[in-house]
Tab-separated table of C-alpha atoms and ligand atoms in Angstrom:
chain	number	residue	atom	x	y	z
A	20	MET	CA	-33.679	81.034	28.032
A	21	MET	CA	-37.016	79.393	27.333
A	22	LYS	CA	-35.835	78.175	23.914
A	23	LEU	CA	-32.875	76.562	25.596
A	24	LEU	CA	-35.049	74.683	28.033
A	25	LEU	CA	-37.264	73.385	25.253
A	26	LEU	CA	-34.267	71.805	23.625
A	27	TRP	CA	-33.358	69.818	26.696
A	28	LEU	CA	-34.019	66.150	26.478
A	29	CYS	CA	-36.380	65.140	29.178
A	30	LEU	CA	-34.088	63.051	31.367
A	31	PHE	CA	-35.054	63.643	34.944
A	32	GLN	CA	-36.005	60.148	35.949
A	33	ALA	CA	-32.459	58.788	35.805
A	34	ASP	CA	-31.230	60.680	38.838
A	35	PHE	CA	-34.233	62.204	40.548
A	36	LEU	CA	-32.993	60.911	43.905
A	37	MET	CA	-30.387	63.651	43.775
A	38	TYR	CA	-33.112	66.279	43.931
A	39	PRO	CA	-34.282	67.676	47.268
A	40	ALA	CA	-37.966	67.137	46.387
A	41	VAL	CA	-40.119	64.378	44.945
A	42	ILE	CA	-42.639	64.704	42.142
A	43	SER	CA	-45.494	62.287	41.771
A	44	PRO	CA	-46.569	60.805	39.522
A	45	GLN	CA	-43.236	60.394	37.719
A	46	ASP	CA	-43.195	60.378	33.922
A	47	PRO	CA	-46.919	60.063	33.286
A	48	SER	CA	-48.250	59.267	29.783
A	49	LEU	CA	-51.608	60.759	28.893
A	50	LEU	CA	-53.975	61.256	26.017
A	51	ILE	CA	-54.364	64.681	24.499
A	52	GLY	CA	-57.133	66.595	26.322
A	53	SER	CA	-56.501	64.893	29.660
A	54	THR	CA	-56.296	66.654	32.983
A	55	LEU	CA	-53.392	65.907	35.304
A	56	THR	CA	-52.538	66.859	38.858
A	57	VAL	CA	-48.929	66.538	39.951
A	58	ASN	CA	-47.497	66.880	43.476
A	59	CYS	CA	-44.151	68.323	44.440
A	60	SER	CA	-43.159	67.332	48.021
A	61	VAL	CA	-40.047	68.692	49.678
A	62	SER	CA	-38.459	66.442	52.272
A	63	ALA	CA	-39.474	66.972	55.920
A	64	ASP	CA	-35.981	67.949	57.034
A	65	SER	CA	-35.793	70.684	54.401
A	66	ASN	CA	-36.555	74.209	55.578
A	67	LEU	CA	-38.623	74.875	52.430
A	68	LYS	CA	-42.401	75.145	52.565
A	69	ALA	CA	-45.097	74.663	49.930
A	70	GLU	CA	-45.373	78.430	49.622
A	71	ASP	CA	-41.732	78.656	48.545
A	72	LEU	CA	-42.310	76.565	45.434
A	73	TYR	CA	-43.427	77.212	41.848
A	74	TRP	CA	-43.857	75.161	38.639
A	75	THR	CA	-42.624	75.488	35.061
A	76	LEU	CA	-43.647	73.528	31.978
A	77	ASN	CA	-41.032	73.552	29.218
A	78	GLY	CA	-39.463	76.542	30.926
A	79	ARG	CA	-42.651	78.589	31.146
A	80	ARG	CA	-43.888	79.498	34.622
A	81	LEU	CA	-47.339	78.072	35.334
A	82	LEU	CA	-50.072	80.276	36.731
A	83	VAL	CA	-50.542	80.394	40.496
A	84	GLU	CA	-54.286	79.734	40.037
A	85	THR	CA	-53.474	76.168	39.018
A	86	TYR	CA	-51.545	75.463	42.272
A	87	ARG	CA	-52.847	73.944	45.508
A	88	VAL	CA	-51.068	73.612	48.787
A	89	LEU	CA	-51.753	70.042	49.959
A	90	GLY	CA	-49.616	70.058	53.089
A	91	PRO	CA	-46.737	71.932	54.689
A	92	GLY	CA	-44.246	70.676	52.110
A	93	THR	CA	-46.489	69.649	49.173
A	94	LEU	CA	-47.594	71.863	46.289
A	95	SER	CA	-49.698	70.443	43.463
A	96	VAL	CA	-50.375	71.827	40.003
A	97	THR	CA	-53.304	70.887	37.804
A	98	LEU	CA	-52.912	70.904	34.038
A	99	SER	CA	-56.166	70.618	32.141
A	100	ASN	CA	-56.960	69.931	28.519
A	101	LEU	CA	-53.376	68.949	27.783
A	102	ASN	CA	-51.923	69.511	24.327
A	103	GLY	CA	-49.683	67.013	22.560
A	104	SER	CA	-46.109	67.071	23.831
A	105	GLN	CA	-43.948	69.706	22.199
A	106	GLN	CA	-41.148	67.179	21.832
A	107	GLN	CA	-41.330	63.431	21.400
A	108	SER	CA	-38.956	62.945	24.308
A	109	GLY	CA	-41.578	64.504	26.595
A	110	ASP	CA	-42.340	67.880	28.112
A	111	ASN	CA	-40.339	69.124	31.085
A	112	LEU	CA	-42.457	69.736	34.182
A	113	VAL	CA	-40.239	71.202	36.905
A	114	CYS	CA	-40.718	72.167	40.537
A	115	HIS	CA	-38.574	75.165	41.573
A	116	SER	CA	-37.655	77.003	44.716
A	117	LYS	CA	-38.599	80.685	44.599
A	118	GLU	CA	-35.216	81.395	46.159
A	119	GLY	CA	-32.970	81.712	43.120
A	120	GLY	CA	-35.307	79.564	41.023
A	121	SER	CA	-33.250	76.446	41.619
A	122	ILE	CA	-34.665	73.144	40.402
A	123	LEU	CA	-35.945	70.956	43.206
A	124	ALA	CA	-37.353	68.121	41.095
A	125	GLY	CA	-38.555	67.441	37.582
A	126	THR	CA	-40.553	64.972	35.564
A	127	CYS	CA	-41.277	64.205	31.948
A	128	LEU	CA	-44.796	64.490	30.678
A	129	TYR	CA	-45.843	62.438	27.650
A	130	VAL	CA	-49.039	63.673	26.045
A	131	GLY	CA	-50.167	62.336	22.694
A	132	LEU	CA	-52.132	59.681	20.892
A	133	PRO	CA	-51.723	55.944	20.512
A	134	PRO	CA	-50.304	54.955	17.116
A	135	ALA	CA	-52.641	54.282	14.212
A	136	LYS	CA	-52.534	51.025	12.285
A	137	PRO	CA	-49.697	51.174	9.741
A	138	THR	CA	-51.029	50.851	6.175
A	139	ASN	CA	-49.897	50.482	2.573
A	140	ILE	CA	-47.127	47.960	3.094
A	141	SER	CA	-45.282	47.393	-0.151
A	142	CYS	CA	-42.152	45.339	-0.678
A	143	TRP	CA	-39.621	44.690	-3.403
A	144	SER	CA	-36.639	42.413	-3.866
A	145	LYS	CA	-33.577	43.615	-5.752
A	146	ASN	CA	-32.391	40.752	-7.916
A	147	LEU	CA	-33.989	38.142	-5.584
A	148	LYS	CA	-31.281	38.780	-3.015
A	149	ASP	CA	-33.021	40.867	-0.392
A	150	LEU	CA	-36.333	42.403	0.548
A	151	THR	CA	-37.197	46.029	1.307
A	152	CYS	CA	-40.582	47.053	2.619
A	153	ARG	CA	-42.147	50.433	3.030
A	154	TRP	CA	-45.362	51.448	4.750
A	155	ALA	CA	-47.389	54.472	5.731
A	156	PRO	CA	-47.742	55.353	9.426
A	157	GLY	CA	-51.527	55.282	9.311
A	158	THR	CA	-54.171	57.848	8.738
A	159	GLU	CA	-54.136	59.709	12.050
A	160	GLY	CA	-50.610	60.989	11.533
A	161	GLU	CA	-48.944	62.830	14.390
A	162	THR	CA	-48.911	61.036	17.721
A	163	TYR	CA	-46.651	63.594	19.478
A	164	LEU	CA	-44.806	60.703	21.082
A	165	HIS	CA	-41.869	58.618	20.022
A	166	THR	CA	-43.400	55.745	18.082
A	167	ASN	CA	-41.490	52.591	17.245
A	168	TYR	CA	-42.260	50.662	14.071
A	169	THR	CA	-41.257	47.038	13.859
A	170	LEU	CA	-41.491	45.061	10.639
A	171	LYS	CA	-42.062	41.384	11.264
A	172	TYR	CA	-42.125	38.515	8.823
A	173	LYS	CA	-42.480	34.787	8.800
A	174	LEU	CA	-42.754	32.031	6.298
A	175	ARG	CA	-46.355	31.083	5.886
A	176	TRP	CA	-47.427	27.727	7.389
A	177	TYR	CA	-44.356	26.787	9.403
A	178	GLY	CA	-42.187	29.834	9.939
A	179	ARG	CA	-41.474	31.586	13.175
A	180	ASP	CA	-41.556	35.348	13.583
A	181	ASN	CA	-38.523	37.297	12.453
A	182	THR	CA	-37.891	40.956	13.135
A	183	CYS	CA	-36.419	43.194	10.503
A	184	GLN	CA	-33.329	45.021	11.777
A	185	ASN	CA	-32.309	47.723	9.267
A	186	TYR	CA	-34.764	50.602	9.330
A	187	HIS	CA	-34.927	53.854	7.333
A	188	THR	CA	-33.126	52.358	4.321
A	189	ALA	CA	-35.740	53.581	1.820
A	190	GLY	CA	-37.322	56.501	3.601
A	191	PRO	CA	-38.578	57.069	7.132
A	192	TYR	CA	-40.974	54.117	7.199
A	193	SER	CA	-38.984	51.321	5.662
A	194	CYS	CA	-36.891	48.328	6.563
A	195	HIS	CA	-34.402	46.166	4.704
A	196	ILE	CA	-33.945	42.409	5.097
A	197	PRO	CA	-30.556	41.715	3.515
A	198	LYS	CA	-30.428	37.914	3.352
A	199	ASP	CA	-31.690	34.456	4.263
A	200	LEU	CA	-34.860	34.725	2.260
A	201	ALA	CA	-36.655	31.730	0.833
A	202	LEU	CA	-38.066	31.607	-2.671
A	203	PHE	CA	-41.259	29.749	-3.583
A	204	THR	CA	-42.778	29.999	-0.110
A	205	PRO	CA	-44.974	32.959	0.637
A	206	TYR	CA	-44.077	35.273	3.474
A	207	GLU	CA	-46.442	36.930	5.879
A	208	ILE	CA	-45.344	40.473	6.591
A	209	TRP	CA	-46.753	43.028	8.987
A	210	VAL	CA	-45.773	46.154	10.894
A	211	GLU	CA	-46.270	46.826	14.598
A	212	ALA	CA	-46.386	50.403	15.795
A	213	SER	CA	-45.972	51.130	19.484
A	214	ASN	CA	-45.624	54.099	21.751
A	215	ARG	CA	-46.285	54.858	25.414
A	216	LEU	CA	-50.019	54.961	24.793
A	217	GLY	CA	-50.542	51.786	22.837
A	218	VAL	CA	-49.790	49.316	20.100
A	219	ALA	CA	-51.308	49.026	16.621
A	220	ILE	CA	-50.694	46.195	14.195
A	221	SER	CA	-51.127	46.448	10.436
A	222	GLU	CA	-52.920	43.980	8.237
A	223	VAL	CA	-50.773	41.023	7.250
A	224	VAL	CA	-49.456	41.167	3.709
A	225	MET	CA	-48.704	37.914	1.935
A	226	LEU	CA	-46.105	37.786	-0.784
A	227	ASP	CA	-43.717	35.546	-2.640
A	228	ILE	CA	-40.279	37.005	-3.322
A	229	VAL	CA	-40.356	35.989	-7.006
A	230	ASP	CA	-43.456	38.158	-7.489
A	231	VAL	CA	-41.858	41.406	-6.310
A	232	VAL	CA	-38.544	41.428	-8.133
A	233	THR	CA	-36.892	44.532	-9.415
A	234	THR	CA	-33.385	45.067	-10.701
A	235	ASP	CA	-30.667	47.622	-11.327
A	236	PRO	CA	-31.178	50.086	-14.159
A	237	PRO	CA	-29.214	49.175	-17.298
A	238	SER	CA	-25.701	50.512	-16.722
A	239	ASP	CA	-24.427	50.340	-20.270
A	240	VAL	CA	-26.807	52.461	-22.283
A	241	HIS	CA	-25.325	53.598	-25.598
A	242	VAL	CA	-26.949	56.127	-27.860
A	243	SER	CA	-25.632	56.592	-31.366
A	244	ARG	CA	-26.579	58.057	-34.716
A	245	VAL	CA	-28.153	55.946	-37.399
A	246	GLY	CA	-25.853	56.770	-40.295
A	247	ASP	CA	-26.714	60.313	-41.263
A	248	LEU	CA	-30.434	59.916	-40.689
A	249	GLU	CA	-31.090	63.226	-39.063
A	250	ASP	CA	-34.324	62.290	-37.257
A	251	GLN	CA	-33.138	59.084	-35.635
A	252	LEU	CA	-30.996	57.761	-32.811
A	253	SER	CA	-30.247	54.191	-31.914
A	254	VAL	CA	-30.269	53.078	-28.250
A	255	ARG	CA	-28.561	49.905	-27.047
A	256	TRP	CA	-28.193	48.339	-23.587
A	257	SER	CA	-27.869	44.908	-22.049
A	258	ALA	CA	-30.055	42.697	-19.903
A	259	PRO	CA	-29.546	42.967	-16.122
A	260	PRO	CA	-26.441	40.887	-15.349
A	261	ALA	CA	-27.491	40.235	-11.737
A	262	LEU	CA	-30.407	38.132	-12.978
A	263	LYS	CA	-28.528	36.061	-15.514
A	264	ASP	CA	-28.723	32.925	-13.352
A	265	PHE	CA	-32.481	33.125	-13.058
A	266	LEU	CA	-35.218	32.197	-15.427
A	267	PHE	CA	-36.989	35.408	-16.208
A	268	GLN	CA	-38.281	37.732	-18.896
A	269	ALA	CA	-37.579	41.399	-19.103
A	270	LYS	CA	-39.274	44.350	-20.615
A	271	TYR	CA	-37.819	47.797	-20.979
A	272	GLN	CA	-38.889	51.380	-21.232
A	273	ILE	CA	-37.000	54.246	-22.775
A	274	GLN	CA	-37.564	57.879	-22.088
A	275	TYR	CA	-35.930	60.750	-23.882
A	276	ARG	CA	-36.040	64.498	-23.952
A	277	VAL	CA	-34.359	67.330	-25.796
A	278	GLU	CA	-31.599	69.124	-23.959
A	279	ASP	CA	-33.561	72.260	-23.126
A	280	SER	CA	-36.798	70.624	-22.017
A	281	THR	CA	-37.760	68.878	-18.812
A	282	GLU	CA	-40.504	66.861	-20.450
A	283	TRP	CA	-39.685	63.215	-21.040
A	284	LYS	CA	-41.258	61.204	-23.817
A	285	VAL	CA	-41.707	57.558	-22.937
A	286	VAL	CA	-41.361	54.674	-25.362
A	287	ASP	CA	-43.540	52.212	-23.585
A	288	ASN	CA	-43.453	49.014	-25.555
A	289	VAL	CA	-39.844	48.097	-26.051
A	290	SER	CA	-40.722	44.545	-24.884
A	291	ASN	CA	-37.754	42.273	-24.445
A	292	GLN	CA	-35.341	43.697	-26.995
A	293	THR	CA	-32.131	45.341	-25.851
A	294	SER	CA	-32.034	47.950	-28.559
A	295	CYS	CA	-34.441	50.403	-30.022
A	296	ARG	CA	-34.436	53.095	-32.636
A	297	LEU	CA	-35.929	56.459	-31.772
A	298	ALA	CA	-37.427	58.147	-34.816
A	299	GLY	CA	-39.155	61.423	-35.547
A	300	LEU	CA	-36.513	63.415	-33.688
A	301	ARG	CA	-35.425	66.970	-34.394
A	302	PRO	CA	-32.285	67.253	-36.540
A	303	GLY	CA	-29.136	68.707	-35.012
A	304	THR	CA	-30.512	68.386	-31.493
A	305	VAL	CA	-29.039	66.947	-28.299
A	306	TYR	CA	-31.233	64.252	-26.700
A	307	PHE	CA	-30.985	62.741	-23.235
A	308	VAL	CA	-31.973	59.103	-23.044
A	309	GLN	CA	-32.717	56.828	-20.069
A	310	VAL	CA	-33.679	53.182	-19.946
A	311	ARG	CA	-35.284	51.092	-17.209
A	312	CYS	CA	-35.940	47.415	-16.841
A	313	ASN	CA	-38.793	45.373	-15.478
A	314	PRO	CA	-37.870	41.759	-14.796
A	315	PHE	CA	-40.985	39.635	-14.637
A	316	GLY	CA	-42.076	36.061	-14.945
A	317	ILE	CA	-39.274	34.970	-12.614
A	318	TYR	CA	-39.490	31.176	-12.538
A	319	GLY	CA	-42.884	31.488	-14.165
A	320	SER	CA	-44.306	34.099	-11.780
A	321	LYS	CA	-47.540	35.573	-13.100
A	322	LYS	CA	-47.039	38.947	-11.408
A	323	ALA	CA	-46.149	42.142	-13.208
A	324	GLY	CA	-42.656	42.736	-11.821
A	325	ILE	CA	-41.385	46.083	-10.581
A	326	TRP	CA	-39.667	48.694	-12.716
A	327	SER	CA	-36.070	49.519	-11.868
A	328	SER	CA	-35.120	53.140	-11.523
A	329	TRP	CA	-34.040	54.945	-14.685
A	330	SER	CA	-30.462	54.674	-15.870
A	331	ASN	CA	-28.302	57.785	-15.714
A	332	PRO	CA	-29.062	59.974	-18.726
A	333	THR	CA	-26.948	59.354	-21.802
A	334	ALA	CA	-26.721	62.153	-24.367
A	335	ALA	CA	-26.302	62.162	-28.139
A	336	SER	CA	-27.185	64.550	-30.910
A	337	THR	CA	-28.973	63.933	-34.165
A	338	PRO	CA	-27.113	64.945	-37.339
A	339	ARG	CA	-27.690	68.453	-38.593
A	340	SER	CA	-29.858	68.773	-41.674
A	341	GLY	CA	-27.641	71.246	-43.522
A	342	ARG	CA	-28.518	70.190	-47.061
A	343	THR	CA	-29.617	73.410	-48.701
A	344	GLN	CA	-30.909	72.902	-52.165
A	345	GLY	CA	-28.399	73.374	-54.986
A	346	VAL	CA	-25.359	73.113	-52.761
A	347	CYS	CA	-23.298	70.026	-53.242
A	348	GLU	CA	-21.737	69.178	-49.944
A	349	PRO	CA	-18.523	67.224	-49.941
A	350	LYS	CA	-19.614	63.690	-49.066
A	351	SER	CA	-16.625	62.299	-47.281
A	352	GLY	CA	-14.817	63.740	-44.282
A	353	GLU	CA	-11.662	63.947	-46.363
A	354	HIS	CA	-13.156	66.471	-48.726
A	355	ASN	CA	-14.462	68.414	-45.791
A	356	ASN	CA	-10.989	68.417	-44.235
A	357	THR	CA	-9.478	69.524	-47.506
A	358	LEU	CA	-11.828	72.442	-47.676
A	359	ARG	CA	-11.021	73.404	-44.128
A	360	ARG	CA	-7.294	73.214	-44.738
A	361	GLU	CA	-7.588	75.365	-47.826
A	362	LEU	CA	-9.585	77.987	-45.976
A	363	LYS	CA	-7.004	78.057	-43.227
A	364	GLN	CA	-4.253	78.565	-45.739
A	365	PHE	CA	-6.285	81.253	-47.454
A	366	PHE	CA	-6.714	83.221	-44.257
A	367	GLY	CA	-3.015	82.852	-43.518
A	368	TRP	CA	-2.222	84.220	-46.940
A	369	MET	CA	-4.703	87.018	-46.338
A	370	ARG	CA	-2.895	88.087	-43.183
A	371	LYS	CA	0.416	88.130	-45.010
A	372	HIS	CA	-0.662	89.814	-48.228
A	373	GLY	CA	-3.786	91.674	-47.260
A	374	SER	CA	-2.922	93.666	-44.161
A	375	SER	CA	-4.441	96.693	-45.853
A	376	TYR	CA	-7.736	94.938	-46.472
A	377	HIS	CA	-10.582	94.774	-43.966
A	378	CYS	CA	-12.616	91.674	-43.423
A	379	ALA	CA	-15.635	93.276	-44.974
A	380	ASN	CA	-13.695	93.614	-48.143
A	381	LEU	CA	-13.106	89.900	-48.555
A	382	SER	CA	-13.992	89.205	-52.093
A	383	ILE	CA	-13.937	86.475	-54.632
A	384	LYS	CA	-11.329	88.532	-56.352
A	385	MET	CA	-8.924	87.988	-53.522
A	386	TYR	CA	-9.746	84.310	-53.357
A	387	ASP	CA	-8.870	84.041	-57.041
A	388	GLN	CA	-5.609	85.842	-56.430
A	389	TRP	CA	-4.805	83.327	-53.761
A	390	ARG	CA	-5.603	80.369	-56.016
A	391	VAL	CA	-3.216	81.740	-58.583
A	392	SER	CA	-0.440	82.102	-56.022
A	393	LEU	CA	-1.189	78.577	-54.788
A	394	GLN	CA	-0.874	77.116	-58.271
A	395	LYS	CA	2.397	78.898	-58.768
A	396	SER	CA	3.866	77.503	-55.574
A	397	HIS	CA	2.639	73.968	-56.482
A	398	LYS	CA	4.400	74.230	-59.771
A	399	THR	CA	7.663	75.343	-58.231
A	400	ARG	CA	7.474	72.578	-55.575
A	401	ASN	CA	6.793	69.925	-58.169
A	402	GLN	CA	9.662	71.145	-60.246
A	403	VAL	CA	11.960	71.005	-57.230
A	404	LEU	CA	10.773	67.494	-56.373
A	405	SER	CA	11.197	66.116	-59.856
A	406	GLY	CA	14.570	67.847	-60.048
A	407	ASP	CA	15.633	65.992	-56.854
A	408	LYS	CA	14.589	62.662	-58.286
A	409	SER	CA	16.581	62.879	-61.421
B	4	NAG	C1	-50.743	64.280	46.020
B	4	NAG	O1	-50.772	64.508	47.431
B	4	NAG	C2	-52.063	64.281	48.032
B	4	NAG	C3	-51.975	64.698	49.488
B	4	NAG	O2	-50.793	64.286	50.068
B	4	NAG	C4	-52.382	62.808	47.906
B	4	NAG	O3	-53.672	62.563	48.434
B	4	NAG	C5	-52.376	62.463	46.408
B	4	NAG	O4	-52.592	61.091	46.247
B	4	NAG	C6	-51.062	62.835	45.785
B	4	NAG	N1	-51.148	62.631	44.367
B	4	NAG	C7	-50.223	61.957	43.719
B	4	NAG	C8	-50.435	61.821	42.242
B	4	NAG	O5	-49.225	61.466	44.241
B	5	NAG	C1	-52.716	74.158	24.126
B	5	NAG	O1	-52.488	74.910	22.958
B	5	NAG	C2	-53.295	76.063	22.865
B	5	NAG	C3	-53.051	76.710	21.517
B	5	NAG	O2	-51.849	76.297	20.992
B	5	NAG	C4	-52.962	76.996	24.000
B	5	NAG	O3	-53.790	78.142	23.926
B	5	NAG	C5	-53.184	76.290	25.309
B	5	NAG	O4	-52.783	77.093	26.383
B	5	NAG	C6	-52.424	75.004	25.362
B	5	NAG	N1	-52.805	74.257	26.561
B	5	NAG	C7	-51.910	73.783	27.425
B	5	NAG	C8	-52.447	73.030	28.575
B	5	NAG	O5	-50.694	73.956	27.283
B	6	NAG	C1	-52.244	54.114	0.545
B	6	NAG	O1	-52.424	53.670	-0.790
B	6	NAG	C2	-53.594	54.170	-1.378
B	6	NAG	C3	-53.764	53.538	-2.730
B	6	NAG	O2	-52.610	52.926	-3.148
B	6	NAG	C4	-53.482	55.672	-1.487
B	6	NAG	O3	-54.655	56.190	-2.056
B	6	NAG	C5	-53.305	56.242	-0.099
B	6	NAG	O4	-53.105	57.632	-0.198
B	6	NAG	C6	-52.137	55.628	0.590
B	6	NAG	N1	-52.116	56.080	1.942
B	6	NAG	C7	-51.027	56.565	2.491
B	6	NAG	C8	-51.157	57.015	3.892
B	6	NAG	O5	-49.948	56.639	1.898
B	7	NAG	C1	-38.807	51.845	21.184
B	7	NAG	O1	-37.589	51.230	20.861
B	7	NAG	C2	-36.527	51.581	21.716
B	7	NAG	C3	-35.277	50.958	21.188
B	7	NAG	O2	-35.529	49.804	20.487
B	7	NAG	C4	-36.850	51.098	23.119
B	7	NAG	O3	-35.815	51.458	23.986
B	7	NAG	C5	-38.143	51.750	23.569
B	7	NAG	O4	-38.526	51.238	24.824
B	7	NAG	C6	-39.254	51.472	22.581
B	7	NAG	N1	-40.421	52.244	22.947
B	7	NAG	C7	-41.645	51.785	22.881
B	7	NAG	C8	-42.712	52.715	23.304
B	7	NAG	O5	-41.886	50.650	22.497
B	8	NAG	C1	-46.447	51.068	-28.675
B	8	NAG	O1	-46.551	52.386	-28.178
B	8	NAG	C2	-47.091	53.297	-29.069
B	8	NAG	C3	-47.109	54.642	-28.415
B	8	NAG	O2	-46.034	54.790	-27.544
B	8	NAG	C4	-48.487	52.873	-29.463
B	8	NAG	O3	-48.975	53.745	-30.450
B	8	NAG	C5	-48.452	51.470	-30.024
B	8	NAG	O4	-49.751	51.024	-30.279
B	8	NAG	C6	-47.799	50.528	-29.037
B	8	NAG	N1	-47.709	49.217	-29.624
B	8	NAG	C7	-47.953	48.114	-28.933
B	8	NAG	C8	-47.776	46.848	-29.655
B	8	NAG	O5	-48.304	48.136	-27.767
B	9	NAG	C1	-38.411	37.952	-26.618
B	9	NAG	O1	-39.730	37.478	-26.705
B	9	NAG	C2	-39.981	36.633	-27.786
B	9	NAG	C3	-41.454	36.284	-27.815
B	9	NAG	O2	-42.167	36.925	-26.813
B	9	NAG	C4	-39.095	35.395	-27.677
B	9	NAG	O3	-39.325	34.569	-28.790
B	9	NAG	C5	-37.642	35.804	-27.603
B	9	NAG	O4	-36.842	34.690	-27.382
B	9	NAG	C6	-37.447	36.795	-26.480
B	9	NAG	N1	-36.085	37.287	-26.506
B	9	NAG	C7	-35.337	37.392	-25.421
B	9	NAG	C8	-33.968	37.921	-25.626
B	9	NAG	O5	-35.745	37.087	-24.326
B	10	NAG	C1	-17.559	69.345	-42.328
B	10	NAG	O1	-17.632	68.469	-41.222
B	10	NAG	C2	-18.172	69.027	-40.046
B	10	NAG	C3	-18.097	68.003	-38.931
B	10	NAG	O2	-16.936	67.266	-39.024
B	10	NAG	C4	-19.609	69.435	-40.291
B	10	NAG	O3	-20.160	70.026	-39.132
B	10	NAG	C5	-19.642	70.384	-41.468
B	10	NAG	O4	-20.987	70.675	-41.763
B	10	NAG	C6	-18.940	69.823	-42.689
B	10	NAG	N1	-18.893	70.853	-43.713
B	10	NAG	C7	-19.128	70.612	-44.962
B	10	NAG	C8	-19.036	71.777	-45.881
B	10	NAG	O5	-19.413	69.493	-45.328
B	11	NAG	C1	-13.167	98.135	-49.311
B	11	NAG	O1	-12.248	98.406	-50.311
B	11	NAG	C2	-12.546	99.553	-51.120
B	11	NAG	C3	-11.510	99.688	-52.175
B	11	NAG	O2	-11.148	98.469	-52.684
B	11	NAG	C4	-12.605	100.764	-50.231
B	11	NAG	O3	-13.020	101.893	-51.001
B	11	NAG	C5	-13.598	100.526	-49.080
B	11	NAG	O4	-13.562	101.635	-48.195
B	11	NAG	C6	-13.246	99.300	-48.346
B	11	NAG	N1	-14.245	99.049	-47.328
B	11	NAG	C7	-13.933	98.811	-46.057
B	11	NAG	C8	-15.119	98.555	-45.123
B	11	NAG	O5	-12.808	98.770	-45.652
């Protein structure tokens, strides 16, 4: 029962006139540690008296020692050293009738802290089209009260204040400005935090969109073998297409790992090429490869740019190093295929002619027998063919 009450939204104020008693003050907001006295007054024409009343806070009955009868129809309760509200929508303080416990009136109680100054504002623009900012809610943390964060921005010098509209796009403390952004004029950006107990405004951050550009990860990453070099893989990708109309430079990073490891190795200095050869790899091993892009120097910006996220992993394996000394491997695939075909035929022949033999008894002797039979059949076929021709 108590659990259920705690889950109620605190919504008494909307229709408290329906209730047969009045609570004052209504919906107070207080700092943690405060002391509060609240009155419950039943109407004069009611046959209830102060002695017929009791209080609950979030469904829990409050101790009689905290009550005071202030008049024939008024009972007060005093709450001291208040804790932060158990729910941001407020605690439920309710005045009941002892007869059946019915609710006579209720109020919400907001106990918490004023917001702290938001900090650590950081912003990035994807392909110069938009702006996303993120911040931290300040050092004090929990306020116990619903706290609104508003990101505001204006063009420096002559702009007027704008309010960002799309919140929570990149985490709980973030906002996205999708369009109508100017390049080459710095913006002033700040965050206002407000709740029932106060307002706190962050420092103003100044930034130019061209200095905080990031882009999509390369979408077309190809990883391929370098001939039959068993310790190398070649990685190719293309420059971010969304930035092709802008003057910019790009640098890239590659990271790769073997299939059964979680540890990525980063190739840090790919600079502005769109391909790179990974060397010193393990032969016959599957590698996962990711690439990311940092577009910088947009229209001559001197800032470092912001790395994109990593591309989806692309996998490839290095060639196996099967070259045992003294064994002459067939070079071309055709030879390899020939060998495979012959073996297949051999095993077929085995099944037909060698049902009495076990696998363990496979011997070169049998292989020789098979070769002989093969040669015989070639001869007969050739004879048949040449016979047809004549
Ligand atoms: C509670 O009632 C007493 C006596 O009627 C009155 O003096 C006091 O101001 C009331 N308190 C509030 C918060 O309404
Ligand atoms: C505040 O919390 C403490 C510990 O959680 C508890 O003992 C105390 O009764 C609470 N005070 C109020 C006024 O609810
Ligand atoms: C803010 O950023 C600084 C340095 O970048 C970091 O040390 C600090 O932990 C951040 N604070 C929060 C609340 O994220
Ligand atoms: C927070 O924002 C909501 C909706 O925008 C508004 O109704 C509410 O009054 C605001 N609360 C505070 C404390 O500013
Ligand atoms: C490139 O990175 C490697 C290590 O990843 C480092 O040894 C080398 O000095 C770097 N070269 C340049 C030009 O930064
Ligand atoms: C890469 O950078 C070099 C010098 O830093 C420059 O000459 C070259 O044009 C650049 N290539 C691309 C594709 O941007
Ligand atoms: C034949 O080719 C396959 C791959 O097509 C390779 O794995 C195998 O090692 C080759 N065998 C020989 C004997 O060359
Ligand atoms: C292999 O063949 C020989 C005779 O050729 C026979 O004595 C032996 O038992 C066979 N071994 C197996 C495992 O079948």
